[in-house]
Amino acid sequence: MNIQLLNQNISDAKSDISLVYVTAELLKKSKNKKALKLAGFSASQDSICFLHNKNTLVCGVDSFEGDDIRSVSSVAIKALKKTNYKSANVAIDDKALIFALVEGFVLGGYTYDVYKSKKEKSSLKNISIIYTKDDYKSAIKLFSDAVIVADATCFTRDIVNTTPEDLNPVTFAALAKKLAKENKLGCKILDEKGLKKENCTSMLAVGRASRHESQLIHLTYKPKNPKKVISLIGKGLTYDSGGLSLKPGASMVTMKMDKAGACAVLGMIKAASEMKLDVEIHAFVGAVENMIGGDAYKPDDVLVSRSGKTIEVRNTDAEGRLVLADVLDFAQDKVNADYIFDFATLTGACMVAVGQYTTGVMGHSSRLKHAVGKSAKASGELTASLPFNKHLKKQIKSEIADICNISNKPYGGAITAGLFLDAFIKEENKEKWLHFDIAGSAYTESPWDCNVYGGTGAGVRFMSEFLKTL
Ligand code: BES
Ligand code: ZN
Ligand code: ZN
């Protein structure tokens, strides 16, 4: 499906069908009021009604805010894809809605059919957003950025949705290499030999029972005069079986998504490089598979992390933090960044705390949390801040090592995981770092907003928005 922005009069627009957005208030004044009433349409949010004899698709919204427009546009595109219309258009006079429309159409219309032998075909080939005002130049920049971010989100979704056999640490590294080549990024990859040289013992322990070698991937986007330097770190568990602390069968299903943080940071660097942002970006990915076997790491092991800190393992299912401990340490040694952000499907506890739709944000700098929260709001992604405190920090003390990989109490699991990562952030970087727990927001088995079954691409939209503000 092709999406374009046009600058013309609505009367000149040629499409098979036009989308019209109405609130309940506007519906009262509609010339199609009678027909819509007969159809049972009351313009409630996310309801749609085809008026085929008028070549119109009426879309109900609570308001003309981006969130409402994006949401109903996702419903509309799914319905349109099932019809025989070949082209559709929508006219707007507010360029602030361009992002919402593009995301609604591209993300809401996303499907993943790689493993289907029969692909569903759609007649819909073209969708045009008609901008009726004069300042087309600024509108086209907004439009092209929106398409880049939406495409990067789909790119992230595609990788998340790929099966653990097809997307293992080694094929993940190959995919990152391909992205680097296509987008002219720097690319360095450490295999297990390289990881040993770098003393990434904690990360290596997690991947030891896998038949695929663990990989540390480092991609770089370096514009000429960057305003800021950013390190993005992603948890890339291509599969999380739980290890010897094996997950129950039902909880293991969907654990291909445990690489979503890594997939998101690839999406972010892709978007930033395509938008040609003035920020230097380093994406670090720890790609590892957490499996069982005679060679598996064990509860009771003590690991010496790259930083030198020793970690008591009490649960091999709390593996993401063991991988991130080394990758965070590596990233801080290699790059002197202004901001360090990590993205990880780290804890089920985060979903319990904030729900399935929201990304948990942790860190020491209220100012930075506020700035990122503002970008998230503008992007339409949901985030919530989870506060650290000194009492929770005591819960990850160990009797025999420097720190324990699980908490000794059942509450505050998302925060104690964040505090575990904090132990691997150097003193001088404390205020520069934020941790994003995307365990809930990265994957869905039922559609919501512009998300469909599978990976959502969580993080890509809000981080792209934040990077633009720099
Ligand atoms: N990858 C999981 C977290 C997760 C759970 C992500 C559900 C998405 C959906 C992580 O590695 C894990 O297993 N965490 C444990 C930690 C516990 C052992 C302290 C958890 O959340 O149960
Ligand atoms: Zn786990
Ligand atoms: Zn995990």
GROMACS .gro file of C-alpha atoms and ligand atoms in nm:
model
  494
    1MET     CA    1   0.000   0.000   0.000
    2ASN     CA    2   0.131   0.338  -0.102
    3ILE     CA    3   0.067   0.645   0.115
    4GLN     CA    4   0.111   1.001  -0.009
    5LEU     CA    5   0.056   1.361   0.094
    6LEU     CA    6  -0.113   1.586  -0.163
    7ASN     CA    7  -0.166   1.960  -0.164
    8GLN     CA    8  -0.486   2.026  -0.359
    9ASN     CA    9  -0.849   2.121  -0.331
   10ILE     CA   10  -1.078   1.849  -0.204
   11SER     CA   11  -1.290   1.889  -0.518
   12ASP     CA   12  -0.986   1.793  -0.732
   13ALA     CA   13  -0.917   1.479  -0.532
   14LYS     CA   14  -0.971   1.156  -0.719
   15SER     CA   15  -1.011   0.847  -0.505
   16ASP     CA   16  -1.259   0.562  -0.492
   17ILE     CA   17  -1.363   0.654  -0.140
   18SER     CA   18  -1.316   0.942   0.108
   19LEU     CA   19  -1.278   0.915   0.484
   20VAL     CA   20  -1.469   1.168   0.691
   21TYR     CA   21  -1.411   1.203   1.067
   22VAL     CA   22  -1.704   1.311   1.286
   23THR     CA   23  -1.775   1.362   1.655
   24ALA     CA   24  -2.121   1.299   1.801
   25GLU     CA   25  -2.167   1.677   1.803
   26LEU     CA   26  -2.080   1.711   1.432
   27LEU     CA   27  -2.301   1.417   1.346
   28LYS     CA   28  -2.606   1.620   1.446
   29LYS     CA   29  -2.525   1.864   1.162
   30SER     CA   30  -2.431   1.602   0.904
   31LYS     CA   31  -2.620   1.594   0.575
   32ASN     CA   32  -2.604   1.215   0.598
   33LYS     CA   33  -2.753   1.215   0.948
   34LYS     CA   34  -3.059   1.011   0.848
   35ALA     CA   35  -2.871   0.732   0.672
   36LEU     CA   36  -2.612   0.713   0.950
   37LYS     CA   37  -2.884   0.691   1.213
   38LEU     CA   38  -3.050   0.409   1.021
   39ALA     CA   39  -2.717   0.226   1.018
   40GLY     CA   40  -2.698   0.261   1.397
   41PHE     CA   41  -2.394   0.490   1.377
   42SER     CA   42  -2.362   0.735   1.666
   43ALA     CA   43  -2.001   0.849   1.602
   44SER     CA   44  -1.866   0.680   1.913
   45GLN     CA   45  -1.487   0.652   1.918
   46ASP     CA   46  -1.355   0.381   1.682
   47SER     CA   47  -1.692   0.311   1.519
   48ILE     CA   48  -1.709   0.337   1.139
   49CYS     CA   49  -1.988   0.335   0.882
   50PHE     CA   50  -1.965   0.292   0.504
   51LEU     CA   51  -2.195   0.505   0.288
   52HIS     CA   52  -2.121   0.316  -0.033
   53ASN     CA   53  -2.358   0.519  -0.248
   54LYS     CA   54  -2.173   0.835  -0.139
   55ASN     CA   55  -1.824   0.683  -0.169
   56THR     CA   56  -1.770   0.780   0.192
   57LEU     CA   57  -1.642   0.605   0.501
   58VAL     CA   58  -1.755   0.790   0.813
   59CYS     CA   59  -1.527   0.749   1.116
   60GLY     CA   60  -1.642   0.826   1.471
   61VAL     CA   61  -1.410   1.014   1.708
   62ASP     CA   62  -1.444   1.159   2.058
   63SER     CA   63  -1.217   1.449   1.955
   64PHE     CA   64  -0.982   1.564   1.681
   65GLU     CA   65  -0.679   1.493   1.902
   66GLY     CA   66  -0.404   1.277   1.750
   67ASP     CA   67  -0.474   0.980   1.978
   68ASP     CA   68  -0.838   0.955   1.870
   69ILE     CA   69  -0.762   1.011   1.501
   70ARG     CA   70  -0.486   0.746   1.503
   71SER     CA   71  -0.706   0.492   1.677
   72VAL     CA   72  -1.006   0.518   1.443
   73SER     CA   73  -0.779   0.536   1.137
   74SER     CA   74  -0.649   0.192   1.238
   75VAL     CA   75  -1.004   0.056   1.247
   76ALA     CA   76  -1.083   0.222   0.914
   77ILE     CA   77  -0.780   0.086   0.729
   78LYS     CA   78  -0.852  -0.270   0.842
   79ALA     CA   79  -1.208  -0.241   0.711
   80LEU     CA   80  -1.093  -0.076   0.385
   81LYS     CA   81  -0.843  -0.353   0.318
   82LYS     CA   82  -1.131  -0.600   0.313
   83THR     CA   83  -1.326  -0.405   0.046
   84ASN     CA   84  -1.266  -0.373  -0.327
   85TYR     CA   85  -1.183  -0.002  -0.319
   86LYS     CA   86  -0.845   0.062  -0.479
   87SER     CA   87  -0.782   0.412  -0.345
   88ALA     CA   88  -0.891   0.624  -0.051
   89ASN     CA   89  -0.833   0.979   0.065
   90VAL     CA   90  -0.881   1.200   0.366
   91ALA     CA   91  -0.870   1.580   0.371
   92ILE     CA   92  -0.723   1.775   0.663
   93ASP     CA   93  -0.646   2.138   0.736
   94ASP     CA   94  -0.444   2.072   1.055
   95LYS     CA   95  -0.095   1.941   0.986
   96ALA     CA   96  -0.062   1.823   1.347
   97LEU     CA   97  -0.282   1.529   1.242
   98ILE     CA   98  -0.043   1.403   0.974
   99PHE     CA   99   0.149   1.182   1.220
  100ALA     CA  100  -0.167   1.032   1.365
  101LEU     CA  101  -0.310   0.951   1.021
  102VAL     CA  102   0.012   0.797   0.889
  103GLU     CA  103   0.053   0.586   1.203
  104GLY     CA  104  -0.311   0.482   1.202
  105PHE     CA  105  -0.294   0.370   0.838
  106VAL     CA  106   0.054   0.215   0.834
  107LEU     CA  107   0.062   0.061   1.183
  108GLY     CA  108  -0.309  -0.026   1.201
  109GLY     CA  109  -0.292  -0.181   0.854
  110TYR     CA  110   0.020  -0.385   0.935
  111THR     CA  111   0.000  -0.761   0.889
  112TYR     CA  112   0.263  -1.030   0.935
  113ASP     CA  113   0.205  -1.320   0.697
  114VAL     CA  114   0.558  -1.459   0.643
  115TYR     CA  115   0.457  -1.804   0.771
  116LYS     CA  116   0.116  -1.820   0.595
  117SER     CA  117   0.110  -2.027   0.278
  118LYS     CA  118  -0.187  -1.827   0.151
  119LYS     CA  119  -0.131  -1.451   0.177
  120GLU     CA  120  -0.441  -1.234   0.200
  121LYS     CA  121  -0.447  -0.985  -0.087
  122SER     CA  122  -0.602  -0.641  -0.062
  123SER     CA  123  -0.735  -0.425  -0.347
  124LEU     CA  124  -0.640  -0.105  -0.163
  125LYS     CA  125  -0.329   0.031  -0.332
  126ASN     CA  126  -0.327   0.403  -0.259
  127ILE     CA  127  -0.414   0.621   0.032
  128SER     CA  128  -0.384   1.000   0.000
  129ILE     CA  129  -0.379   1.256   0.276
  130ILE     CA  130  -0.492   1.583   0.124
  131TYR     CA  131  -0.355   1.887   0.301
  132THR     CA  132  -0.572   2.182   0.213
  133LYS     CA  133  -0.356   2.466   0.354
  134ASP     CA  134  -0.066   2.650   0.183
  135ASP     CA  135   0.240   2.564   0.397
  136TYR     CA  136   0.293   2.239   0.210
  137LYS     CA  137   0.670   2.237   0.258
  138SER     CA  138   0.654   2.201   0.636
  139ALA     CA  139   0.370   1.952   0.599
  140ILE     CA  140   0.571   1.732   0.364
  141LYS     CA  141   0.861   1.721   0.615
  142LEU     CA  142   0.619   1.609   0.887
  143PHE     CA  143   0.475   1.354   0.649
  144SER     CA  144   0.809   1.205   0.545
  145ASP     CA  145   0.924   1.183   0.910
  146ALA     CA  146   0.597   1.013   1.002
  147VAL     CA  147   0.641   0.756   0.724
  148ILE     CA  148   1.002   0.688   0.832
  149VAL     CA  149   0.901   0.633   1.197
  150ALA     CA  150   0.600   0.418   1.104
  151ASP     CA  151   0.813   0.207   0.867
  152ALA     CA  152   1.083   0.167   1.136
  153THR     CA  153   0.813   0.054   1.379
  154CYS     CA  154   0.699  -0.208   1.124
  155PHE     CA  155   1.062  -0.313   1.076
  156THR     CA  156   1.087  -0.367   1.454
  157ARG     CA  157   0.757  -0.559   1.457
  158ASP     CA  158   0.878  -0.785   1.175
  159ILE     CA  159   1.188  -0.888   1.371
  160VAL     CA  160   0.995  -0.940   1.695
  161ASN     CA  161   0.744  -1.158   1.509
  162THR     CA  162   1.012  -1.377   1.351
  163THR     CA  163   1.032  -1.723   1.511
  164PRO     CA  164   1.319  -1.812   1.746
  165GLU     CA  165   1.453  -2.068   1.497
  166ASP     CA  166   1.474  -1.810   1.219
  167LEU     CA  167   1.591  -1.526   1.442
  168ASN     CA  168   1.859  -1.653   1.679
  169PRO     CA  169   2.162  -1.457   1.805
  170VAL     CA  170   2.367  -1.539   1.494
  171THR     CA  171   2.095  -1.449   1.241
  172PHE     CA  172   2.018  -1.139   1.450
  173ALA     CA  173   2.377  -1.026   1.400
  174ALA     CA  174   2.347  -1.090   1.025
  175LEU     CA  175   2.028  -0.885   1.015
  176ALA     CA  176   2.197  -0.597   1.201
  177LYS     CA  177   2.486  -0.613   0.953
  178LYS     CA  178   2.239  -0.587   0.663
  179LEU     CA  179   2.069  -0.286   0.822
  180ALA     CA  180   2.409  -0.123   0.875
  181LYS     CA  181   2.496  -0.172   0.509
  182GLU     CA  182   2.165  -0.038   0.383
  183ASN     CA  183   2.169   0.268   0.612
  184LYS     CA  184   2.545   0.333   0.602
  185LEU     CA  185   2.592   0.267   0.975
  186GLY     CA  186   2.907   0.153   1.149
  187CYS     CA  187   2.884  -0.210   1.262
  188LYS     CA  188   3.093  -0.414   1.503
  189ILE     CA  189   2.998  -0.759   1.621
  190LEU     CA  190   3.153  -0.962   1.900
  191ASP     CA  191   3.097  -1.336   1.887
  192GLU     CA  192   3.172  -1.561   2.187
  193LYS     CA  193   3.546  -1.535   2.132
  194GLY     CA  194   3.520  -1.157   2.137
  195LEU     CA  195   3.286  -1.165   2.436
  196LYS     CA  196   3.537  -1.373   2.631
  197LYS     CA  197   3.811  -1.121   2.550
  198GLU     CA  198   3.582  -0.846   2.683
  199ASN     CA  199   3.513  -1.045   3.003
  200CYS     CA  200   3.137  -1.051   2.938
  201THR     CA  201   3.106  -1.358   3.161
  202SER     CA  202   2.760  -1.277   3.288
  203MET     CA  203   2.616  -1.246   2.936
  204LEU     CA  204   2.804  -1.559   2.821
  205ALA     CA  205   2.665  -1.764   3.112
  206VAL     CA  206   2.306  -1.696   3.001
  207GLY     CA  207   2.375  -1.817   2.646
  208ARG     CA  208   2.592  -2.115   2.737
  209ALA     CA  209   2.331  -2.390   2.691
  210SER     CA  210   2.218  -2.258   2.354
  211ARG     CA  211   2.337  -2.404   2.026
  212HIS     CA  212   2.366  -2.049   1.894
  213GLU     CA  213   2.664  -1.834   1.990
  214SER     CA  214   2.578  -1.518   2.183
  215GLN     CA  215   2.653  -1.192   2.000
  216LEU     CA  216   2.713  -0.835   2.108
  217ILE     CA  217   2.615  -0.600   1.828
  218HIS     CA  218   2.723  -0.235   1.811
  219LEU     CA  219   2.576  -0.013   1.536
  220THR     CA  220   2.672   0.353   1.496
  221TYR     CA  221   2.506   0.645   1.321
  222LYS     CA  222   2.747   0.939   1.305
  223PRO     CA  223   2.628   1.262   1.140
  224LYS     CA  224   2.880   1.542   1.074
  225ASN     CA  225   2.824   1.779   1.367
  226PRO     CA  226   2.614   1.592   1.619
  227LYS     CA  227   2.440   1.796   1.888
  228LYS     CA  228   2.431   1.504   2.129
  229VAL     CA  229   2.560   1.148   2.162
  230ILE     CA  230   2.312   0.879   2.263
  231SER     CA  231   2.365   0.515   2.358
  232LEU     CA  232   2.067   0.284   2.312
  233ILE     CA  233   2.095  -0.061   2.467
  234GLY     CA  234   1.854  -0.345   2.389
  235LYS     CA  235   1.781  -0.676   2.559
  236GLY     CA  236   1.794  -0.931   2.277
  237LEU     CA  237   1.683  -1.264   2.421
  238THR     CA  238   1.591  -1.437   2.096
  239TYR     CA  239   1.423  -1.694   2.320
  240ASP     CA  240   1.368  -1.706   2.694
  241SER     CA  241   1.277  -2.056   2.809
  242GLY     CA  242   1.363  -1.948   3.164
  243GLY     CA  243   1.670  -2.172   3.165
  244LEU     CA  244   1.692  -2.431   3.445
  245SER     CA  245   1.438  -2.221   3.640
  246LEU     CA  246   1.217  -2.328   3.350
  247LYS     CA  247   0.907  -2.128   3.266
  248PRO     CA  248   0.573  -2.313   3.282
  249GLY     CA  249   0.451  -2.411   2.933
  250ALA     CA  250   0.192  -2.139   2.900
  251SER     CA  251   0.433  -1.862   3.004
  252MET     CA  252   0.693  -1.978   2.753
  253VAL     CA  253   0.463  -1.914   2.457
  254THR     CA  254   0.537  -1.564   2.313
  255MET     CA  255   0.890  -1.561   2.460
  256LYS     CA  256   1.028  -1.504   2.108
  257MET     CA  257   0.930  -1.145   2.196
  258ASP     CA  258   1.203  -1.126   2.461
  259LYS     CA  259   1.423  -0.970   2.193
  260ALA     CA  260   1.185  -0.673   2.153
  261GLY     CA  261   1.418  -0.424   2.326
  262ALA     CA  262   1.695  -0.512   2.082
  263CYS     CA  263   1.456  -0.495   1.786
  264ALA     CA  264   1.338  -0.153   1.907
  265VAL     CA  265   1.689  -0.005   1.925
  266LEU     CA  266   1.751  -0.124   1.566
  267GLY     CA  267   1.425   0.047   1.464
  268MET     CA  268   1.533   0.366   1.644
  269ILE     CA  269   1.874   0.390   1.476
  270LYS     CA  270   1.710   0.313   1.141
  271ALA     CA  271   1.458   0.596   1.189
  272ALA     CA  272   1.718   0.845   1.318
  273SER     CA  273   1.952   0.778   1.025
  274GLU     CA  274   1.672   0.805   0.768
  275MET     CA  275   1.545   1.132   0.920
  276LYS     CA  276   1.911   1.247   0.914
  277LEU     CA  277   1.888   1.368   1.275
  278ASP     CA  278   2.179   1.571   1.415
  279VAL     CA  279   2.247   1.321   1.693
  280GLU     CA  280   2.512   1.052   1.708
  281ILE     CA  281   2.354   0.721   1.796
  282HIS     CA  282   2.509   0.401   1.923
  283ALA     CA  283   2.286   0.094   1.936
  284PHE     CA  284   2.413  -0.195   2.151
  285VAL     CA  285   2.238  -0.529   2.143
  286GLY     CA  286   2.302  -0.832   2.361
  287ALA     CA  287   2.168  -1.119   2.147
  288VAL     CA  288   2.143  -1.438   2.352
  289GLU     CA  289   1.923  -1.748   2.382
  290ASN     CA  290   1.832  -1.871   2.732
  291MET     CA  291   1.805  -2.251   2.716
  292ILE     CA  292   1.844  -2.564   2.927
  293GLY     CA  293   2.103  -2.844   2.907
  294GLY     CA  294   2.399  -3.000   3.080
  295ASP     CA  295   2.599  -2.688   3.008
  296ALA     CA  296   2.338  -2.446   3.141
  297TYR     CA  297   2.417  -2.187   3.406
  298LYS     CA  298   2.252  -2.263   3.737
  299PRO     CA  299   2.077  -2.114   4.036
  300ASP     CA  300   2.355  -2.098   4.300
  301ASP     CA  301   2.621  -1.996   4.044
  302VAL     CA  302   2.813  -1.678   4.114
  303LEU     CA  303   2.905  -1.486   3.799
  304VAL     CA  304   3.181  -1.229   3.768
  305SER     CA  305   3.037  -0.957   3.546
  306ARG     CA  306   3.243  -0.745   3.306
  307SER     CA  307   3.240  -0.461   3.562
  308GLY     CA  308   3.401  -0.691   3.820
  309LYS     CA  309   3.088  -0.702   4.035
  310THR     CA  310   2.990  -1.054   4.137
  311ILE     CA  311   2.632  -1.173   4.090
  312GLU     CA  312   2.460  -1.451   4.279
  313VAL     CA  313   2.220  -1.636   4.047
  314ARG     CA  314   1.909  -1.752   4.230
  315ASN     CA  315   1.683  -1.773   3.927
  316THR     CA  316   1.798  -1.833   3.569
  317ASP     CA  317   1.476  -1.676   3.440
  318ALA     CA  318   1.595  -1.335   3.560
  319GLU     CA  319   1.845  -1.350   3.271
  320GLY     CA  320   1.782  -1.021   3.091
  321ARG     CA  321   1.950  -0.821   3.368
  322LEU     CA  322   2.255  -1.052   3.353
  323VAL     CA  323   2.294  -0.981   2.982
  324LEU     CA  324   2.230  -0.608   3.026
  325ALA     CA  325   2.479  -0.583   3.317
  326ASP     CA  326   2.761  -0.663   3.072
  327VAL     CA  327   2.622  -0.476   2.772
  328LEU     CA  328   2.561  -0.161   2.980
  329ASP     CA  329   2.915  -0.180   3.115
  330PHE     CA  330   3.058  -0.234   2.766
  331ALA     CA  331   2.854   0.056   2.622
  332GLN     CA  332   2.970   0.297   2.895
  333ASP     CA  333   3.335   0.204   2.835
  334LYS     CA  334   3.315   0.240   2.458
  335VAL     CA  335   3.109   0.558   2.425
  336ASN     CA  336   3.095   0.873   2.634
  337ALA     CA  337   2.727   0.944   2.576
  338ASP     CA  338   2.508   1.234   2.686
  339TYR     CA  339   2.220   0.993   2.741
  340ILE     CA  340   2.209   0.618   2.798
  341PHE     CA  341   1.874   0.447   2.743
  342ASP     CA  342   1.806   0.075   2.776
  343PHE     CA  343   1.499  -0.107   2.646
  344ALA     CA  344   1.406  -0.448   2.781
  345THR     CA  345   1.117  -0.689   2.818
  346LEU     CA  346   1.252  -0.727   3.168
  347THR     CA  347   0.976  -0.820   3.411
  348GLY     CA  348   0.626  -0.960   3.429
  349ALA     CA  349   0.601  -0.742   3.740
  350CYS     CA  350   0.604  -0.430   3.523
  351MET     CA  351   0.283  -0.548   3.355
  352VAL     CA  352   0.129  -0.609   3.696
  353ALA     CA  353   0.229  -0.259   3.806
  354VAL     CA  354   0.126  -0.046   3.508
  355GLY     CA  355  -0.080  -0.272   3.280
  356GLN     CA  356  -0.009  -0.418   2.941
  357TYR     CA  357  -0.021  -0.097   2.741
  358THR     CA  358   0.235   0.111   2.927
  359THR     CA  359   0.613   0.120   2.928
  360GLY     CA  360   0.770   0.148   3.276
  361VAL     CA  361   1.035   0.422   3.303
  362MET     CA  362   1.304   0.413   3.572
  363GLY     CA  363   1.608   0.623   3.650
  364HIS     CA  364   1.754   0.889   3.878
  365SER     CA  365   1.696   1.208   3.678
  366SER     CA  366   1.346   1.352   3.721
  367ARG     CA  367   1.427   1.608   3.454
  368LEU     CA  368   1.515   1.341   3.199
  369LYS     CA  369   1.213   1.128   3.291
  370HIS     CA  370   0.993   1.433   3.245
  371ALA     CA  371   1.147   1.518   2.905
  372VAL     CA  372   1.102   1.164   2.777
  373GLY     CA  373   0.750   1.151   2.921
  374LYS     CA  374   0.663   1.463   2.722
  375SER     CA  375   0.791   1.306   2.399
  376ALA     CA  376   0.599   0.987   2.476
  377LYS     CA  377   0.278   1.187   2.519
  378ALA     CA  378   0.334   1.361   2.187
  379SER     CA  379   0.405   1.027   2.015
  380GLY     CA  380   0.093   0.852   2.141
  381GLU     CA  381   0.289   0.586   2.332
  382LEU     CA  382   0.208   0.534   2.700
  383THR     CA  383   0.479   0.557   2.967
  384ALA     CA  384   0.471   0.569   3.347
  385SER     CA  385   0.748   0.644   3.592
  386LEU     CA  386   0.827   0.383   3.858
  387PRO     CA  387   1.023   0.534   4.149
  388PHE     CA  388   1.340   0.388   4.298
  389ASN     CA  389   1.386   0.389   4.676
  390LYS     CA  390   1.653   0.274   4.921
  391HIS     CA  391   1.431   0.010   5.084
  392LEU     CA  392   1.372  -0.177   4.758
  393LYS     CA  393   1.745  -0.162   4.690
  394LYS     CA  394   1.807  -0.379   4.999
  395GLN     CA  395   1.594  -0.655   4.845
  396ILE     CA  396   1.864  -0.743   4.590
  397LYS     CA  397   2.147  -0.776   4.844
  398SER     CA  398   2.325  -1.109   4.842
  399GLU     CA  399   2.475  -1.299   5.134
  400ILE     CA  400   2.756  -1.443   4.923
  401ALA     CA  401   2.812  -1.207   4.628
  402ASP     CA  402   2.795  -0.833   4.557
  403ILE     CA  403   2.437  -0.848   4.432
  404CYS     CA  404   2.162  -1.105   4.374
  405ASN     CA  405   1.978  -1.143   4.043
  406ILE     CA  406   1.636  -1.166   4.212
  407SER     CA  407   1.464  -0.986   4.494
  408ASN     CA  408   1.414  -1.152   4.833
  409LYS     CA  409   1.058  -1.015   4.851
  410PRO     CA  410   0.768  -1.066   4.609
  411TYR     CA  411   0.674  -0.698   4.562
  412GLY     CA  412   0.818  -0.421   4.346
  413GLY     CA  413   0.975  -0.662   4.096
  414ALA     CA  414   0.995  -0.412   3.809
  415ILE     CA  415   1.177  -0.161   4.030
  416THR     CA  416   1.416  -0.412   4.187
  417ALA     CA  417   1.507  -0.523   3.833
  418GLY     CA  418   1.570  -0.156   3.745
  419LEU     CA  419   1.780  -0.121   4.060
  420PHE     CA  420   1.982  -0.427   3.960
  421LEU     CA  421   2.069  -0.252   3.630
  422ASP     CA  422   2.148   0.065   3.824
  423ALA     CA  423   2.429  -0.125   3.999
  424PHE     CA  424   2.603  -0.143   3.660
  425ILE     CA  425   2.568   0.227   3.578
  426LYS     CA  426   2.886   0.419   3.659
  427GLU     CA  427   2.860   0.700   3.913
  428GLU     CA  428   2.924   0.971   3.649
  429ASN     CA  429   2.641   0.837   3.430
  430LYS     CA  430   2.365   0.805   3.690
  431GLU     CA  431   2.179   1.119   3.577
  432LYS     CA  432   2.219   1.032   3.208
  433TRP     CA  433   2.057   0.690   3.224
  434LEU     CA  434   1.697   0.569   3.193
  435HIS     CA  435   1.566   0.214   3.185
  436PHE     CA  436   1.249   0.130   2.990
  437ASP     CA  437   1.066  -0.191   3.079
  438ILE     CA  438   0.861  -0.282   2.770
  439ALA     CA  439   0.751  -0.629   2.890
  440GLY     CA  440   0.383  -0.539   2.850
  441SER     CA  441   0.390  -0.281   2.575
  442ALA     CA  442   0.611  -0.468   2.326
  443TYR     CA  443   0.372  -0.748   2.235
  444THR     CA  444  -0.002  -0.806   2.218
  445GLU     CA  445  -0.232  -1.094   2.137
  446SER     CA  446  -0.535  -0.867   2.091
  447PRO     CA  447  -0.544  -0.543   1.892
  448TRP     CA  448  -0.544  -0.206   2.071
  449ASP     CA  449  -0.489   0.146   1.939
  450CYS     CA  450  -0.276   0.106   1.622
  451ASN     CA  451  -0.134  -0.227   1.742
  452VAL     CA  452  -0.227  -0.559   1.587
  453TYR     CA  453  -0.146  -0.916   1.696
  454GLY     CA  454   0.225  -0.961   1.770
  455GLY     CA  455   0.508  -0.715   1.818
  456THR     CA  456   0.400  -0.353   1.862
  457GLY     CA  457   0.732  -0.178   1.804
  458ALA     CA  458   0.707  -0.018   2.151
  459GLY     CA  459   0.970   0.247   2.212
  460VAL     CA  460   1.041   0.335   1.849
  461ARG     CA  461   0.785   0.613   1.824
  462PHE     CA  462   0.854   0.783   2.157
  463MET     CA  463   1.232   0.759   2.129
  464SER     CA  464   1.224   0.894   1.771
  465GLU     CA  465   1.015   1.184   1.900
  466PHE     CA  466   1.260   1.245   2.187
  467LEU     CA  467   1.562   1.230   1.953
  468LYS     CA  468   1.395   1.489   1.729
  469THR     CA  469   1.371   1.732   2.023
  470LEU     CA  470   1.750   1.726   2.065
  471BES     N1  471   1.144  -1.208   2.975
  471BES     C1  472   1.094  -1.217   3.105
  471BES     C2  473   0.996  -1.105   3.141
  471BES     C3  474   0.865  -1.107   3.068
  471BES     C4  475   0.756  -1.174   3.121
  471BES     C5  476   0.850  -1.038   2.950
  471BES     C6  477   0.636  -1.173   3.055
  471BES     C7  478   0.728  -1.037   2.884
  471BES     C8  479   0.622  -1.105   2.936
  471BES     C9  480   1.209  -1.213   3.207
  471BES     O1  481   1.329  -1.263   3.163
  471BES    C10  482   1.164  -1.292   3.324
  471BES     O2  483   1.140  -1.406   3.308
  471BES     N2  484   1.149  -1.227   3.437
  471BES    C11  485   1.104  -1.290   3.554
  471BES    C12  486   1.186  -1.236   3.670
  471BES    C13  487   1.172  -1.314   3.796
  471BES    C14  488   1.233  -1.451   3.779
  471BES    C15  489   1.240  -1.237   3.906
  471BES    C16  490   0.957  -1.259   3.573
  471BES     O3  491   0.915  -1.148   3.540
  471BES     O4  492   0.884  -1.346   3.616
  472ZN      ZN  493   1.342  -1.475   3.194
  473ZN      ZN  494   1.364  -1.255   2.957
   0.00000   0.00000   0.00000
